């Protein structure tokens, strides 16, 4: 690929050039990580060989061994990523479901959980669209009705794609005067961000689009409230509607909205193809958007349980603060069994 970048006409196709450069960068990063792991293993073996049963050195070796195992485990997960877009950036959407203001509050808790997970993983996040909740709270609102965030970084889609589904919360409602237990539901959808080359394969005709503008609202939207810079696009053949309001410029919001639309149409085509294949191959387990995938119980006991893998933990606070590795890694490995 590096030889290809030196060819005279390499930059003639800018999209192809950008794609090749991105792949080179990803491969170099992977090689660097593996070389560093190899060096750590070599250094640890040498330290172990010269150790004369010194208790302090033995403890140090054991600590380094445990740290190394964690690093190797993190890289091992990447070997399970075999789908076409697993290395891509991701678009994650959150929708409050049944449960009123409790569901809206739960949606905002999940948004924070995923943002914290991405921060831990070194993935960059940006809120593209956010619809605030209703009833009480600051500015008369509680939580969010919906949110769309863009997640950038290697394997963002591969890591998060299995978070698609319904997330269920059981707790004593902070909005109930009688302190009643309440169950809330939130739908999470994770889509791959497509490159320009992939977008060309999805035929979207300009006449099939209904484009509306509106004033941005909520956090980050104050600076554009005086003019309609936010964009809402409806794809008439599929009735898919997408929005973006995070940018000052209408054109940039339109680009972001189209990015989401391409991802949604890709997902729709993928699901259609999977249904057709299931008719040929027979019944197949599918993580459809309507399925409940995980329960988070805060009362009468504390427990987070994944209903697909059976993985569970009582460390609910850690999970809600972004510690999702155990759940995500188990689901990735289950998919590849």
mmCIF file of C-alpha atoms in Angstrom:
data_model
loop_
_atom_site.group_PDB
_atom_site.id
_atom_site.type_symbol
_atom_site.label_atom_id
_atom_site.label_comp_id
_atom_site.label_asym_id
_atom_site.label_seq_id
_atom_site.Cartn_x
_atom_site.Cartn_y
_atom_site.Cartn_z
ATOM 1 C CA UNK A 1 0.000 0.000 0.000
ATOM 2 C CA UNK A 2 2.885 2.377 0.721
ATOM 3 C CA UNK A 3 4.261 1.643 -2.756
ATOM 4 C CA UNK A 4 0.842 2.521 -4.142
ATOM 5 C CA UNK A 5 0.975 5.961 -2.455
ATOM 6 C CA UNK A 6 4.179 6.725 -4.410
ATOM 7 C CA UNK A 7 2.532 6.213 -7.792
ATOM 8 C CA UNK A 8 2.050 9.381 -9.878
ATOM 9 C CA UNK A 9 -1.727 9.115 -10.206
ATOM 10 C CA UNK A 10 -2.327 8.032 -6.583
ATOM 11 C CA UNK A 11 -4.109 11.271 -5.594
ATOM 12 C CA UNK A 12 -6.205 11.263 -8.782
ATOM 13 C CA UNK A 13 -8.887 9.339 -6.878
ATOM 14 C CA UNK A 14 -9.039 11.236 -3.577
ATOM 15 C CA UNK A 15 -11.514 8.857 -1.908
ATOM 16 C CA UNK A 16 -9.378 5.816 -2.792
ATOM 17 C CA UNK A 17 -6.239 7.649 -1.607
ATOM 18 C CA UNK A 18 -7.833 8.560 1.724
ATOM 19 C CA UNK A 19 -9.014 4.958 2.196
ATOM 20 C CA UNK A 20 -5.519 3.546 1.517
ATOM 21 C CA UNK A 21 -3.848 6.052 3.866
ATOM 22 C CA UNK A 22 -6.338 5.214 6.626
ATOM 23 C CA UNK A 23 -5.650 1.475 6.229
ATOM 24 C CA UNK A 24 -1.877 2.094 6.327
ATOM 25 C CA UNK A 25 -2.291 4.074 9.558
ATOM 26 C CA UNK A 26 -4.436 1.327 11.132
ATOM 27 C CA UNK A 27 -1.992 -1.447 10.184
ATOM 28 C CA UNK A 28 1.011 0.509 11.487
ATOM 29 C CA UNK A 29 -0.786 1.039 14.798
ATOM 30 C CA UNK A 30 -1.587 -2.693 15.068
ATOM 31 C CA UNK A 31 2.013 -3.667 14.250
ATOM 32 C CA UNK A 32 3.316 -1.194 16.833
ATOM 33 C CA UNK A 33 1.070 -2.656 19.558
ATOM 34 C CA UNK A 34 2.152 -6.251 18.763
ATOM 35 C CA UNK A 35 5.847 -5.286 18.734
ATOM 36 C CA UNK A 36 5.446 -3.588 22.125
ATOM 37 C CA UNK A 37 3.735 -6.700 23.536
ATOM 38 C CA UNK A 38 6.538 -8.908 22.186
ATOM 39 C CA UNK A 39 9.145 -6.670 23.861
ATOM 40 C CA UNK A 40 7.267 -6.755 27.191
ATOM 41 C CA UNK A 41 7.087 -10.571 27.063
ATOM 42 C CA UNK A 42 10.832 -10.800 26.283
ATOM 43 C CA UNK A 43 11.745 -8.375 29.109
ATOM 44 C CA UNK A 44 9.537 -10.242 31.579
ATOM 45 C CA UNK A 45 11.065 -13.627 30.680
ATOM 46 C CA UNK A 46 14.569 -12.198 31.141
ATOM 47 C CA UNK A 47 13.625 -10.722 34.513
ATOM 48 C CA UNK A 48 12.157 -14.073 35.583
ATOM 49 C CA UNK A 49 15.317 -15.936 34.520
ATOM 50 C CA UNK A 50 17.654 -13.753 36.585
ATOM 51 C CA UNK A 51 15.360 -13.653 39.635
ATOM 52 C CA UNK A 52 16.965 -15.449 42.603
ATOM 53 C CA UNK A 53 13.686 -15.955 44.477
ATOM 54 C CA UNK A 54 13.705 -12.366 45.690
ATOM 55 C CA UNK A 55 10.229 -11.768 47.157
ATOM 56 C CA UNK A 56 9.975 -8.151 45.969
ATOM 57 C CA UNK A 57 11.061 -9.022 42.416
ATOM 58 C CA UNK A 58 8.677 -12.017 42.367
ATOM 59 C CA UNK A 59 5.765 -9.739 43.317
ATOM 60 C CA UNK A 60 6.825 -7.262 40.630
ATOM 61 C CA UNK A 61 6.965 -10.046 38.012
ATOM 62 C CA UNK A 62 3.490 -11.269 38.982
ATOM 63 C CA UNK A 63 2.072 -7.745 38.780
ATOM 64 C CA UNK A 64 3.643 -7.189 35.353
ATOM 65 C CA UNK A 65 2.361 -10.576 34.186
ATOM 66 C CA UNK A 66 -1.221 -9.676 35.163
ATOM 67 C CA UNK A 67 -0.962 -6.310 33.395
ATOM 68 C CA UNK A 68 0.429 -8.031 30.293
ATOM 69 C CA UNK A 69 -2.394 -10.581 30.266
ATOM 70 C CA UNK A 70 -4.927 -7.727 30.291
ATOM 71 C CA UNK A 71 -3.198 -6.017 27.364
ATOM 72 C CA UNK A 72 -3.061 -9.270 25.375
ATOM 73 C CA UNK A 73 -6.731 -9.943 26.158
ATOM 74 C CA UNK A 74 -7.618 -6.493 24.828
ATOM 75 C CA UNK A 75 -5.814 -7.221 21.550
ATOM 76 C CA UNK A 76 -7.226 -10.765 21.347
ATOM 77 C CA UNK A 77 -10.749 -9.381 21.057
ATOM 78 C CA UNK A 78 -9.764 -7.658 17.799
ATOM 79 C CA UNK A 79 -9.101 -11.053 16.176
ATOM 80 C CA UNK A 80 -12.843 -11.713 16.346
ATOM 81 C CA UNK A 81 -13.666 -8.693 14.183
ATOM 82 C CA UNK A 82 -14.304 -10.187 10.770
ATOM 83 C CA UNK A 83 -17.255 -8.206 9.397
ATOM 84 C CA UNK A 84 -16.735 -5.655 6.649
ATOM 85 C CA UNK A 85 -17.177 -2.499 8.724
ATOM 86 C CA UNK A 86 -15.888 -3.623 12.142
ATOM 87 C CA UNK A 87 -12.883 -1.259 11.925
ATOM 88 C CA UNK A 88 -15.070 1.747 11.043
ATOM 89 C CA UNK A 89 -16.251 4.651 13.129
ATOM 90 C CA UNK A 90 -19.715 4.199 14.606
ATOM 91 C CA UNK A 91 -22.961 6.125 14.953
ATOM 92 C CA UNK A 92 -24.792 5.335 18.187
ATOM 93 C CA UNK A 93 -28.419 6.343 18.718
ATOM 94 C CA UNK A 94 -30.426 6.263 21.934
ATOM 95 C CA UNK A 95 -34.238 6.422 22.140
ATOM 96 C CA UNK A 96 -36.245 6.646 25.375
ATOM 97 C CA UNK A 97 -39.022 4.034 25.357
ATOM 98 C CA UNK A 98 -41.776 3.071 27.793
ATOM 99 C CA UNK A 99 -41.414 4.666 31.206
ATOM 100 C CA UNK A 100 -42.117 8.396 30.817
ATOM 101 C CA UNK A 101 -39.655 10.744 32.548
ATOM 102 C CA UNK A 102 -37.897 7.739 34.103
ATOM 103 C CA UNK A 103 -37.108 6.427 30.601
ATOM 104 C CA UNK A 104 -35.857 9.872 29.558
ATOM 105 C CA UNK A 105 -33.602 9.969 32.619
ATOM 106 C CA UNK A 106 -32.434 6.397 31.854
ATOM 107 C CA UNK A 107 -31.620 7.456 28.286
ATOM 108 C CA UNK A 108 -29.358 10.238 29.589
ATOM 109 C CA UNK A 109 -27.670 7.759 31.975
ATOM 110 C CA UNK A 110 -26.953 5.403 29.055
ATOM 111 C CA UNK A 111 -25.606 8.290 26.960
ATOM 112 C CA UNK A 112 -23.135 9.086 29.736
ATOM 113 C CA UNK A 113 -22.258 5.372 30.130
ATOM 114 C CA UNK A 114 -21.336 5.019 26.459
ATOM 115 C CA UNK A 115 -19.432 8.322 26.444
ATOM 116 C CA UNK A 116 -17.411 7.146 29.462
ATOM 117 C CA UNK A 117 -16.737 3.751 27.814
ATOM 118 C CA UNK A 118 -15.455 5.509 24.700
ATOM 119 C CA UNK A 119 -13.284 7.809 26.787
ATOM 120 C CA UNK A 120 -11.724 4.774 28.527
ATOM 121 C CA UNK A 121 -11.113 3.113 25.134
ATOM 122 C CA UNK A 122 -9.567 6.231 23.617
ATOM 123 C CA UNK A 123 -12.460 6.723 21.193
ATOM 124 C CA UNK A 124 -13.599 10.274 20.394
ATOM 125 C CA UNK A 125 -17.304 11.106 20.748
ATOM 126 C CA UNK A 126 -19.429 13.960 19.461
ATOM 127 C CA UNK A 127 -23.157 14.536 19.983
ATOM 128 C CA UNK A 128 -24.725 15.154 16.564
ATOM 129 C CA UNK A 129 -28.319 15.482 17.734
ATOM 130 C CA UNK A 130 -30.118 15.574 21.064
ATOM 131 C CA UNK A 131 -33.806 15.910 21.874
ATOM 132 C CA UNK A 132 -34.329 16.917 25.497
ATOM 133 C CA UNK A 133 -36.954 15.331 27.742
ATOM 134 C CA UNK A 134 -39.973 16.909 29.364
ATOM 135 C CA UNK A 135 -41.415 17.614 32.793
ATOM 136 C CA UNK A 136 -39.562 19.139 35.768
ATOM 137 C CA UNK A 137 -35.804 19.410 36.145
ATOM 138 C CA UNK A 138 -33.559 22.224 34.886
ATOM 139 C CA UNK A 139 -35.293 24.359 32.276
ATOM 140 C CA UNK A 140 -38.419 22.256 32.898
ATOM 141 C CA UNK A 141 -36.830 19.146 31.316
ATOM 142 C CA UNK A 142 -35.636 15.729 32.493
ATOM 143 C CA UNK A 143 -33.163 13.575 30.606
ATOM 144 C CA UNK A 144 -33.383 13.064 26.859
ATOM 145 C CA UNK A 145 -35.931 11.637 24.442
ATOM 146 C CA UNK A 146 -33.279 10.778 21.873
ATOM 147 C CA UNK A 147 -29.619 11.345 21.064
ATOM 148 C CA UNK A 148 -27.206 10.565 18.248
ATOM 149 C CA UNK A 149 -23.465 10.450 18.829
ATOM 150 C CA UNK A 150 -20.613 9.912 16.410
ATOM 151 C CA UNK A 151 -17.809 7.666 17.726
ATOM 152 C CA UNK A 152 -14.420 7.875 16.010
ATOM 153 C CA UNK A 153 -11.538 5.437 16.405
ATOM 154 C CA UNK A 154 -10.267 2.024 15.290
ATOM 155 C CA UNK A 155 -12.846 -0.763 15.774
ATOM 156 C CA UNK A 156 -15.474 1.635 17.156
ATOM 157 C CA UNK A 157 -18.267 -0.187 15.299
ATOM 158 C CA UNK A 158 -16.867 -3.659 16.018
ATOM 159 C CA UNK A 159 -16.720 -2.947 19.742
ATOM 160 C CA UNK A 160 -20.150 -1.377 20.094
ATOM 161 C CA UNK A 161 -22.338 -3.059 17.452
ATOM 162 C CA UNK A 162 -23.702 -5.679 19.881
ATOM 163 C CA UNK A 163 -24.999 -2.948 22.200
ATOM 164 C CA UNK A 164 -27.889 -2.641 19.742
ATOM 165 C CA UNK A 165 -31.121 -3.601 21.492
ATOM 166 C CA UNK A 166 -33.333 -2.714 24.461
ATOM 167 C CA UNK A 167 -31.668 -1.840 27.774
ATOM 168 C CA UNK A 168 -33.952 -2.259 30.834
ATOM 169 C CA UNK A 169 -33.612 -0.389 34.139
ATOM 170 C CA UNK A 170 -35.324 -1.324 37.430
ATOM 171 C CA UNK A 171 -35.048 1.143 40.334
ATOM 172 C CA UNK A 172 -36.924 3.245 42.874
ATOM 173 C CA UNK A 173 -38.072 6.168 40.775
ATOM 174 C CA UNK A 174 -36.516 9.486 41.887
ATOM 175 C CA UNK A 175 -39.587 11.133 40.326
ATOM 176 C CA UNK A 176 -42.138 9.171 42.376
ATOM 177 C CA UNK A 177 -43.413 10.910 45.513
ATOM 178 C CA UNK A 178 -44.391 7.471 46.887
ATOM 179 C CA UNK A 179 -40.926 6.031 46.154
ATOM 180 C CA UNK A 180 -42.325 3.298 43.942
ATOM 181 C CA UNK A 181 -40.213 0.842 41.969
ATOM 182 C CA UNK A 182 -40.218 1.656 38.279
ATOM 183 C CA UNK A 183 -39.106 -0.191 35.122
ATOM 184 C CA UNK A 184 -37.798 1.840 32.171
ATOM 185 C CA UNK A 185 -36.779 0.850 28.649
ATOM 186 C CA UNK A 186 -34.373 2.488 26.209
ATOM 187 C CA UNK A 187 -33.553 1.397 22.662
ATOM 188 C CA UNK A 188 -29.939 1.619 21.493
ATOM 189 C CA UNK A 189 -28.960 1.362 17.817
ATOM 190 C CA UNK A 190 -25.352 1.170 16.626
ATOM 191 C CA UNK A 191 -24.543 1.740 12.948
ATOM 192 C CA UNK A 192 -21.252 1.761 11.018
ATOM 193 C CA UNK A 193 -20.105 5.073 9.582
ATOM 194 C CA UNK A 194 -19.595 4.482 5.854
ATOM 195 C CA UNK A 195 -16.813 5.877 3.679
ATOM 196 C CA UNK A 196 -17.480 7.846 0.500
ATOM 197 C CA UNK A 197 -16.787 4.710 -1.546
ATOM 198 C CA UNK A 198 -19.409 2.726 0.389
ATOM 199 C CA UNK A 199 -21.938 5.554 0.189
ATOM 200 C CA UNK A 200 -21.736 5.454 -3.613
ATOM 201 C CA UNK A 201 -23.045 1.877 -3.537
ATOM 202 C CA UNK A 202 -26.211 3.072 -1.755
ATOM 203 C CA UNK A 203 -28.360 4.877 -4.284
ATOM 204 C CA UNK A 204 -30.101 7.882 -2.692
ATOM 205 C CA UNK A 205 -31.899 10.098 -5.201
ATOM 206 C CA UNK A 206 -32.280 13.822 -4.352
ATOM 207 C CA UNK A 207 -35.994 13.628 -5.226
ATOM 208 C CA UNK A 208 -36.444 10.977 -2.510
ATOM 209 C CA UNK A 209 -35.389 13.412 0.219
ATOM 210 C CA UNK A 210 -37.585 15.781 2.215
ATOM 211 C CA UNK A 211 -35.278 18.340 3.854
ATOM 212 C CA UNK A 212 -36.482 20.587 6.693
ATOM 213 C CA UNK A 213 -34.670 23.161 8.788
ATOM 214 C CA UNK A 214 -35.357 24.102 12.398
ATOM 215 C CA UNK A 215 -33.766 25.966 15.292
ATOM 216 C CA UNK A 216 -31.338 24.004 17.437
ATOM 217 C CA UNK A 217 -32.216 23.579 21.093
ATOM 218 C CA UNK A 218 -30.716 22.189 24.251
ATOM 219 C CA UNK A 219 -27.056 22.016 25.342
ATOM 220 C CA UNK A 220 -24.740 23.394 22.705
ATOM 221 C CA UNK A 221 -27.598 24.799 20.662
ATOM 222 C CA UNK A 222 -27.910 28.259 22.201
ATOM 223 C CA UNK A 223 -25.602 29.909 19.669
ATOM 224 C CA UNK A 224 -27.828 28.945 16.733
ATOM 225 C CA UNK A 225 -31.262 29.506 18.249
ATOM 226 C CA UNK A 226 -31.724 32.720 16.240
ATOM 227 C CA UNK A 227 -31.574 30.969 12.887
ATOM 228 C CA UNK A 228 -32.583 27.597 11.506
ATOM 229 C CA UNK A 229 -29.247 25.797 11.178
ATOM 230 C CA UNK A 230 -30.464 22.364 12.333
ATOM 231 C CA UNK A 231 -31.443 19.851 9.640
ATOM 232 C CA UNK A 232 -34.053 17.098 9.475
ATOM 233 C CA UNK A 233 -34.003 14.765 6.442
ATOM 234 C CA UNK A 234 -36.698 12.217 5.615
ATOM 235 C CA UNK A 235 -35.978 9.471 3.076
ATOM 236 C CA UNK A 236 -39.425 9.102 1.515
ATOM 237 C CA UNK A 237 -39.131 5.517 0.128
ATOM 238 C CA UNK A 238 -38.210 4.082 3.558
ATOM 239 C CA UNK A 239 -39.690 6.831 5.792
ATOM 240 C CA UNK A 240 -36.386 6.998 7.688
ATOM 241 C CA UNK A 241 -35.906 10.376 9.399
ATOM 242 C CA UNK A 242 -32.539 11.676 10.617
ATOM 243 C CA UNK A 243 -31.471 14.954 12.242
ATOM 244 C CA UNK A 244 -28.347 16.919 13.112
ATOM 245 C CA UNK A 245 -28.097 20.147 15.102
ATOM 246 C CA UNK A 246 -24.632 20.190 16.656
ATOM 247 C CA UNK A 247 -22.910 22.506 14.163
ATOM 248 C CA UNK A 248 -23.180 26.241 13.541
ATOM 249 C CA UNK A 249 -23.375 25.798 9.774
ATOM 250 C CA UNK A 250 -26.453 24.332 8.117
ATOM 251 C CA UNK A 251 -24.308 22.664 5.444
ATOM 252 C CA UNK A 252 -22.253 20.776 8.037
ATOM 253 C CA UNK A 253 -25.407 19.622 9.822
ATOM 254 C CA UNK A 254 -26.742 18.427 6.469
ATOM 255 C CA UNK A 255 -23.551 16.405 5.863
ATOM 256 C CA UNK A 256 -23.840 14.838 9.327
ATOM 257 C CA UNK A 257 -27.518 13.990 8.774
ATOM 258 C CA UNK A 258 -26.716 12.356 5.416
ATOM 259 C CA UNK A 259 -23.958 10.338 7.101
ATOM 260 C CA UNK A 260 -26.567 8.931 9.516
ATOM 261 C CA UNK A 261 -29.034 8.310 6.679
ATOM 262 C CA UNK A 262 -26.517 6.290 4.646
ATOM 263 C CA UNK A 263 -25.761 4.185 7.739
ATOM 264 C CA UNK A 264 -29.450 3.542 8.415
ATOM 265 C CA UNK A 265 -30.190 2.512 4.826
ATOM 266 C CA UNK A 266 -27.150 0.211 4.890
ATOM 267 C CA UNK A 267 -28.506 -1.384 8.091
ATOM 268 C CA UNK A 268 -31.937 -1.792 6.516
ATOM 269 C CA UNK A 269 -30.441 -3.570 3.489
ATOM 270 C CA UNK A 270 -28.308 -5.757 5.745
ATOM 271 C CA UNK A 271 -31.343 -6.868 7.776
ATOM 272 C CA UNK A 272 -33.293 -7.610 4.604
ATOM 273 C CA UNK A 273 -30.421 -9.747 3.319
ATOM 274 C CA UNK A 274 -30.175 -11.594 6.652
ATOM 275 C CA UNK A 275 -33.901 -12.377 6.555
ATOM 276 C CA UNK A 276 -33.536 -13.771 3.040
ATOM 277 C CA UNK A 277 -30.555 -15.893 4.136
ATOM 278 C CA UNK A 278 -32.458 -17.198 7.169
ATOM 279 C CA UNK A 279 -35.172 -18.539 4.848
ATOM 280 C CA UNK A 280 -32.480 -20.538 3.046
ATOM 281 C CA UNK A 281 -30.454 -21.619 6.102
ATOM 282 C CA UNK A 282 -33.328 -22.018 8.546
ATOM 283 C CA UNK A 283 -33.912 -20.367 11.909
ATOM 284 C CA UNK A 284 -31.096 -18.097 13.080
ATOM 285 C CA UNK A 285 -30.600 -16.124 16.290
ATOM 286 C CA UNK A 286 -30.615 -12.413 15.460
ATOM 287 C CA UNK A 287 -29.933 -9.361 17.612
ATOM 288 C CA UNK A 288 -32.844 -7.341 16.271
ATOM 289 C CA UNK A 289 -33.520 -3.855 17.597
ATOM 290 C CA UNK A 290 -36.616 -4.967 19.481
ATOM 291 C CA UNK A 291 -34.836 -7.542 21.653
ATOM 292 C CA UNK A 292 -34.090 -6.868 25.318
ATOM 293 C CA UNK A 293 -30.383 -7.514 25.711
ATOM 294 C CA UNK A 294 -29.459 -6.371 29.218
ATOM 295 C CA UNK A 295 -31.078 -5.591 32.562
ATOM 296 C CA UNK A 296 -29.741 -3.078 35.068
ATOM 297 C CA UNK A 297 -31.324 -3.568 38.510
ATOM 298 C CA UNK A 298 -30.760 -0.952 41.236
ATOM 299 C CA UNK A 299 -33.555 -2.141 43.577
ATOM 300 C CA UNK A 300 -34.295 -4.354 45.551
ATOM 301 C CA UNK A 301 -30.723 -5.550 44.868
ATOM 302 C CA UNK A 302 -27.900 -4.416 42.564
ATOM 303 C CA UNK A 303 -27.234 -6.452 39.441
ATOM 304 C CA UNK A 304 -26.417 -5.962 35.771
ATOM 305 C CA UNK A 305 -27.150 -9.077 33.702
ATOM 306 C CA UNK A 306 -26.671 -9.652 29.985
ATOM 307 C CA UNK A 307 -29.492 -11.869 28.758
ATOM 308 C CA UNK A 308 -27.499 -13.217 25.786
ATOM 309 C CA UNK A 309 -24.238 -14.287 27.428
ATOM 310 C CA UNK A 310 -25.385 -14.738 31.028
ATOM 311 C CA UNK A 311 -22.577 -12.424 32.214
ATOM 312 C CA UNK A 312 -23.604 -10.569 35.365
ATOM 313 C CA UNK A 313 -22.100 -8.312 38.022
ATOM 314 C CA UNK A 314 -23.243 -6.506 41.154
ATOM 315 C CA UNK A 315 -20.844 -3.620 40.411
ATOM 316 C CA UNK A 316 -23.641 -1.550 38.827
ATOM 317 C CA UNK A 317 -21.990 1.807 39.500
ATOM 318 C CA UNK A 318 -18.821 0.745 37.664
ATOM 319 C CA UNK A 319 -20.839 -0.445 34.664
ATOM 320 C CA UNK A 320 -22.811 2.813 34.497
ATOM 321 C CA UNK A 321 -19.463 4.622 34.641
ATOM 322 C CA UNK A 322 -18.365 2.914 31.412
ATOM 323 C CA UNK A 323 -16.850 -0.388 32.592
ATOM 324 C CA UNK A 324 -18.414 -2.501 29.822
ATOM 325 C CA UNK A 325 -15.453 -4.650 28.752
ATOM 326 C CA UNK A 326 -16.679 -7.871 30.371
ATOM 327 C CA UNK A 327 -20.066 -7.640 28.635
ATOM 328 C CA UNK A 328 -18.796 -6.468 25.250
ATOM 329 C CA UNK A 329 -15.939 -8.985 25.075
ATOM 330 C CA UNK A 330 -18.224 -11.894 26.009
ATOM 331 C CA UNK A 331 -20.759 -10.963 23.334
ATOM 332 C CA UNK A 332 -18.064 -10.576 20.655
ATOM 333 C CA UNK A 333 -16.652 -14.026 21.482
ATOM 334 C CA UNK A 334 -20.141 -15.586 21.616
ATOM 335 C CA UNK A 335 -20.838 -14.318 18.103
ATOM 336 C CA UNK A 336 -17.714 -16.073 16.839
ATOM 337 C CA UNK A 337 -18.178 -19.426 18.638
#
